[in-house]
Short mmCIF file of C-alpha atoms in Angstrom, two decimals:
data_model
loop_
_atom_site.label_atom_id
_atom_site.label_comp_id
_atom_site.label_asym_id
_atom_site.label_seq_id
_atom_site.Cartn_x
_atom_site.Cartn_y
_atom_site.Cartn_z
CA MET A 22 138.59 -111.02 -12.39
CA LYS A 23 135.17 -111.82 -13.76
CA LEU A 24 133.97 -111.90 -10.18
CA PHE A 25 134.28 -108.10 -10.07
CA GLN A 26 132.87 -107.58 -13.57
CA LEU A 27 129.40 -108.98 -13.10
CA ASN A 28 126.78 -107.89 -15.61
CA TYR A 29 123.82 -106.72 -13.52
CA ASN A 30 121.79 -105.95 -16.65
CA ARG A 31 121.64 -109.59 -17.65
CA PRO A 32 118.20 -111.01 -16.83
CA GLY A 33 118.19 -113.68 -14.16
CA PRO A 34 115.80 -116.56 -13.60
CA GLY A 35 113.56 -114.54 -11.27
CA VAL A 36 110.06 -115.83 -10.67
CA ARG A 37 108.48 -117.71 -13.53
CA LYS A 38 105.29 -116.13 -14.82
CA ASP A 39 103.71 -119.54 -15.16
CA ALA A 40 104.83 -120.66 -11.70
CA PRO A 41 101.91 -122.17 -9.76
CA PRO A 42 100.70 -120.06 -6.83
CA GLN A 43 101.68 -121.19 -3.38
CA LYS A 44 99.14 -122.97 -1.26
CA PRO A 45 97.45 -120.69 1.30
CA PHE A 46 99.10 -122.50 4.24
CA ILE A 47 102.58 -122.05 2.76
CA ARG A 48 101.87 -118.49 1.62
CA PHE A 49 100.73 -117.58 5.15
CA PHE A 50 104.07 -118.50 6.69
CA ALA A 51 105.97 -116.93 3.79
CA VAL A 52 104.21 -113.60 4.35
CA LEU A 53 104.58 -113.97 8.12
CA GLY A 54 108.32 -114.42 7.75
CA ARG A 55 108.70 -111.37 5.51
CA LYS A 56 106.46 -109.12 7.60
CA PHE A 57 107.32 -110.44 11.06
CA PHE A 58 109.01 -107.30 12.39
CA ASP A 59 106.45 -105.04 10.70
CA LEU A 60 103.71 -106.98 12.48
CA ILE A 61 105.52 -106.43 15.78
CA LYS A 62 105.54 -102.67 15.07
CA LEU A 63 101.86 -102.79 14.13
CA ASN A 64 100.93 -104.62 17.33
CA LEU A 65 102.96 -102.19 19.44
CA LEU A 66 100.98 -99.36 17.84
CA PHE A 67 97.71 -101.16 18.55
CA MET A 68 98.79 -101.77 22.15
CA ILE A 69 98.57 -98.03 22.88
CA PRO A 70 94.73 -97.89 22.90
CA VAL A 71 94.54 -101.40 24.37
CA THR A 72 96.73 -100.37 27.30
CA ALA A 73 94.61 -97.27 27.87
CA ALA A 74 91.46 -99.45 27.91
CA CYS A 75 93.08 -101.88 30.37
CA VAL A 76 93.91 -99.01 32.73
CA LEU A 77 90.35 -97.67 32.55
CA ALA A 78 88.92 -101.16 33.12
CA TRP A 79 91.18 -101.60 36.14
CA LEU A 80 90.06 -98.25 37.55
CA LEU A 81 86.43 -99.34 37.18
CA THR A 82 87.16 -102.47 39.23
CA LEU A 83 88.03 -100.14 42.11
CA VAL A 84 84.44 -98.84 42.15
CA PRO A 85 82.45 -101.25 44.37
CA GLN A 86 79.15 -100.62 42.56
CA VAL A 87 80.47 -101.82 39.18
CA ALA A 88 83.45 -104.00 40.10
CA ASP A 89 81.71 -107.30 39.34
CA THR A 90 79.60 -106.17 36.38
CA TYR A 91 79.98 -105.99 32.61
CA ILE A 92 80.59 -102.25 32.92
CA THR A 93 84.25 -102.99 33.64
CA TYR A 94 84.56 -104.29 30.06
CA LEU A 95 83.00 -101.15 28.54
CA PRO A 96 86.35 -99.34 27.93
CA PHE A 97 87.34 -102.06 25.46
CA VAL A 98 84.46 -100.99 23.20
CA PHE A 99 86.41 -97.80 22.53
CA VAL A 100 89.32 -99.86 21.22
CA SER A 101 87.07 -100.92 18.31
CA PRO A 102 87.88 -97.95 16.01
CA PHE A 103 91.58 -98.81 16.20
CA VAL A 104 90.81 -102.30 14.90
CA ALA A 105 90.23 -100.53 11.58
CA GLY A 106 93.90 -99.60 11.38
CA LEU A 107 94.98 -103.08 12.41
CA THR A 108 92.70 -104.59 9.76
CA ILE A 109 93.79 -102.44 6.80
CA VAL A 110 97.49 -103.12 7.32
CA THR A 111 97.11 -106.87 7.86
CA ARG A 112 94.70 -107.08 4.92
CA ASN A 113 97.29 -105.48 2.65
CA TYR A 114 99.94 -107.85 3.95
CA ALA A 115 97.64 -110.80 3.23
CA ARG A 116 97.19 -109.48 -0.32
CA GLU A 117 100.96 -109.04 -0.51
CA GLU A 118 100.46 -105.32 -1.07
CA HIS A 119 102.49 -102.52 0.48
CA ALA A 120 101.24 -100.69 3.58
CA PHE A 121 102.61 -97.76 5.57
CA ILE A 122 102.08 -98.87 9.13
CA PHE A 123 101.43 -95.54 10.84
CA SER A 124 99.84 -93.47 8.06
CA ASP A 125 97.57 -96.25 6.74
CA PHE A 126 96.62 -97.16 10.31
CA LYS A 127 95.75 -93.55 11.13
CA ASP A 128 93.88 -92.85 7.89
CA CYS A 129 91.77 -95.99 8.14
CA VAL A 130 90.82 -95.24 11.75
CA LYS A 131 89.81 -91.73 10.70
CA GLU A 132 87.67 -93.01 7.81
CA ASN A 133 85.97 -95.95 9.54
CA TRP A 134 85.88 -95.14 13.26
CA LYS A 135 82.10 -94.71 13.37
CA ALA A 136 81.27 -98.09 11.80
CA PHE A 137 83.80 -99.87 14.00
CA LEU A 138 82.55 -98.13 17.14
CA ILE A 139 78.95 -99.10 16.37
CA ASN A 140 80.08 -102.68 15.78
CA GLY A 141 81.94 -102.54 19.10
CA PHE A 142 78.76 -101.57 20.94
CA VAL A 143 76.80 -104.27 19.10
CA TYR A 144 79.41 -106.86 20.08
CA TYR A 145 79.33 -105.67 23.70
CA ALA A 146 75.51 -105.81 23.82
CA VAL A 147 75.30 -109.27 22.26
CA MET A 148 77.96 -110.68 24.59
CA PHE A 149 76.18 -109.16 27.59
CA ILE A 150 72.72 -110.46 26.63
CA ILE A 151 73.80 -113.95 25.59
CA GLY A 152 76.24 -114.24 28.48
CA PHE A 153 73.44 -113.40 30.91
CA ALA A 154 71.06 -115.84 29.18
CA VAL A 155 73.56 -118.72 29.24
CA ARG A 156 74.25 -118.21 32.95
CA TYR A 157 70.53 -118.02 33.70
CA TYR A 158 69.54 -121.15 31.77
CA SER A 159 72.52 -123.12 33.09
CA SER A 160 71.41 -122.32 36.64
CA MET A 161 67.90 -123.62 35.82
CA LEU A 162 68.93 -126.91 34.18
CA GLY A 163 67.57 -129.03 37.01
CA LYS A 164 64.05 -127.62 36.67
CA SER A 165 63.28 -128.34 33.01
CA GLN A 166 64.84 -129.83 29.88
CA VAL A 167 63.62 -126.76 28.00
CA ASN A 168 66.25 -124.72 29.81
CA PHE A 169 68.96 -127.00 28.40
CA ILE A 170 67.61 -126.53 24.87
CA LEU A 171 67.48 -122.76 25.31
CA MET A 172 71.03 -122.73 26.67
CA VAL A 173 72.27 -124.68 23.62
CA VAL A 174 70.42 -122.28 21.31
CA CYS A 175 72.07 -119.30 23.02
CA ILE A 176 75.53 -120.87 22.74
CA SER A 177 74.90 -121.66 19.06
CA ILE A 178 73.88 -118.06 18.38
CA LEU A 179 76.99 -116.86 20.19
CA VAL A 180 79.28 -119.11 18.13
CA ILE A 181 77.73 -117.94 14.85
CA PHE A 182 77.94 -114.31 15.95
CA ILE A 183 81.62 -114.66 16.89
CA SER A 184 82.28 -116.39 13.55
CA ALA A 185 80.60 -113.51 11.71
CA GLN A 186 82.94 -111.09 13.47
CA TYR A 187 85.87 -112.67 11.63
CA TYR A 188 84.52 -111.09 8.44
CA VAL A 189 83.04 -107.78 9.64
CA PRO A 190 86.28 -105.73 10.01
CA VAL A 191 87.65 -106.71 6.58
CA MET A 192 84.32 -105.93 4.91
CA ILE A 193 84.12 -102.51 6.54
CA VAL A 194 87.56 -101.41 5.30
CA THR A 195 87.23 -103.06 1.89
CA PHE A 196 83.68 -102.52 0.64
CA ASP A 197 81.37 -99.52 0.52
CA LEU A 198 78.49 -101.19 2.33
CA ASN A 199 76.29 -100.17 5.24
CA LEU A 200 76.42 -102.15 8.47
CA LYS A 201 73.17 -103.98 7.73
CA GLN A 202 74.62 -105.34 4.48
CA ILE A 203 77.91 -106.16 6.19
CA TYR A 204 76.18 -108.10 8.98
CA THR A 205 74.03 -109.98 6.46
CA ASN A 206 77.03 -111.02 4.36
CA SER A 207 79.12 -111.85 7.44
CA LEU A 208 76.42 -114.11 8.85
CA MET A 209 76.17 -115.87 5.49
CA PHE A 210 79.93 -116.47 5.44
CA ALA A 211 79.83 -117.60 9.08
CA ILE A 212 77.22 -120.26 8.27
CA ILE A 213 78.74 -121.34 4.93
CA GLY A 214 82.19 -121.79 6.49
CA LEU A 215 80.85 -123.07 9.80
CA TRP A 216 83.35 -125.91 10.34
CA ARG A 217 86.33 -123.76 9.40
CA ASN A 218 85.08 -121.02 11.71
CA LEU A 219 84.52 -123.50 14.54
CA LEU A 220 88.09 -124.74 14.15
CA LEU A 221 89.40 -121.17 14.14
CA THR A 222 87.35 -120.33 17.24
CA ALA A 223 88.70 -123.42 19.01
CA VAL A 224 92.28 -122.42 18.16
CA PHE A 225 91.72 -118.89 19.48
CA ALA A 226 90.12 -120.30 22.63
CA LEU A 227 93.13 -122.57 23.23
CA ILE A 228 95.52 -119.66 22.73
CA ALA A 229 93.53 -117.49 25.14
CA TYR A 230 93.44 -120.33 27.68
CA GLY A 231 97.20 -120.77 27.29
CA PHE A 232 97.78 -117.09 28.02
CA TYR A 233 95.46 -117.37 31.03
CA LEU A 234 97.50 -120.28 32.40
CA MET A 235 100.74 -118.39 31.79
CA GLN A 236 99.35 -115.36 33.61
CA SER A 237 98.18 -117.47 36.55
CA THR A 238 101.57 -119.22 36.75
CA LEU A 239 103.48 -115.93 36.66
CA LEU A 240 101.25 -114.43 39.37
CA THR A 241 101.79 -117.54 41.53
CA ILE A 242 105.56 -117.28 41.11
CA ILE A 243 105.62 -113.53 41.83
CA ILE A 244 103.24 -113.61 44.79
CA GLY A 245 104.13 -117.00 46.24
#
């Protein structure tokens, strides 16, 4: 009968205080496993503004004057404030701290929307300028070797800028700094951790390319 007379007040082994911390790689998957369904809820919440931006971008493609221009990507700039909510919840999960998905998401968007929106416009402007420059210099490669050097410089600036963006959102929601200080620190981290950031960028590019192939395959199956 001892099975039904368990002493729940007796201390168990629990987690040893002197237990070594898990390695980041192992801890990542441990947190991912615990928060998997919460992350699905968080992404569904984030998909609301993303879907709205996709609809607006699609409507802009129906306007002949702007269909093939960067203006069609402009609606995605207005998704930037909602990245604040996505960042605060995932940051707390990474710290293994509690987070209320909806309320923390909403409060962080309300507190940081301006900084994130400005960063969204900066990102849009940089991508537009460097994208235009890379296309221009690549079309002029046959005329001078200088154009090749300038194209490589533009691509290098783009890679460093994208790497800096890995740090900007977390800094905005975590520290009381202005955007100039945040950009300075983010660029420093981007350069210091250049190889790690390059690897991360390559992984993201492969994932994006994989989704592109999946989309193309699905469209071929549906249409053809």
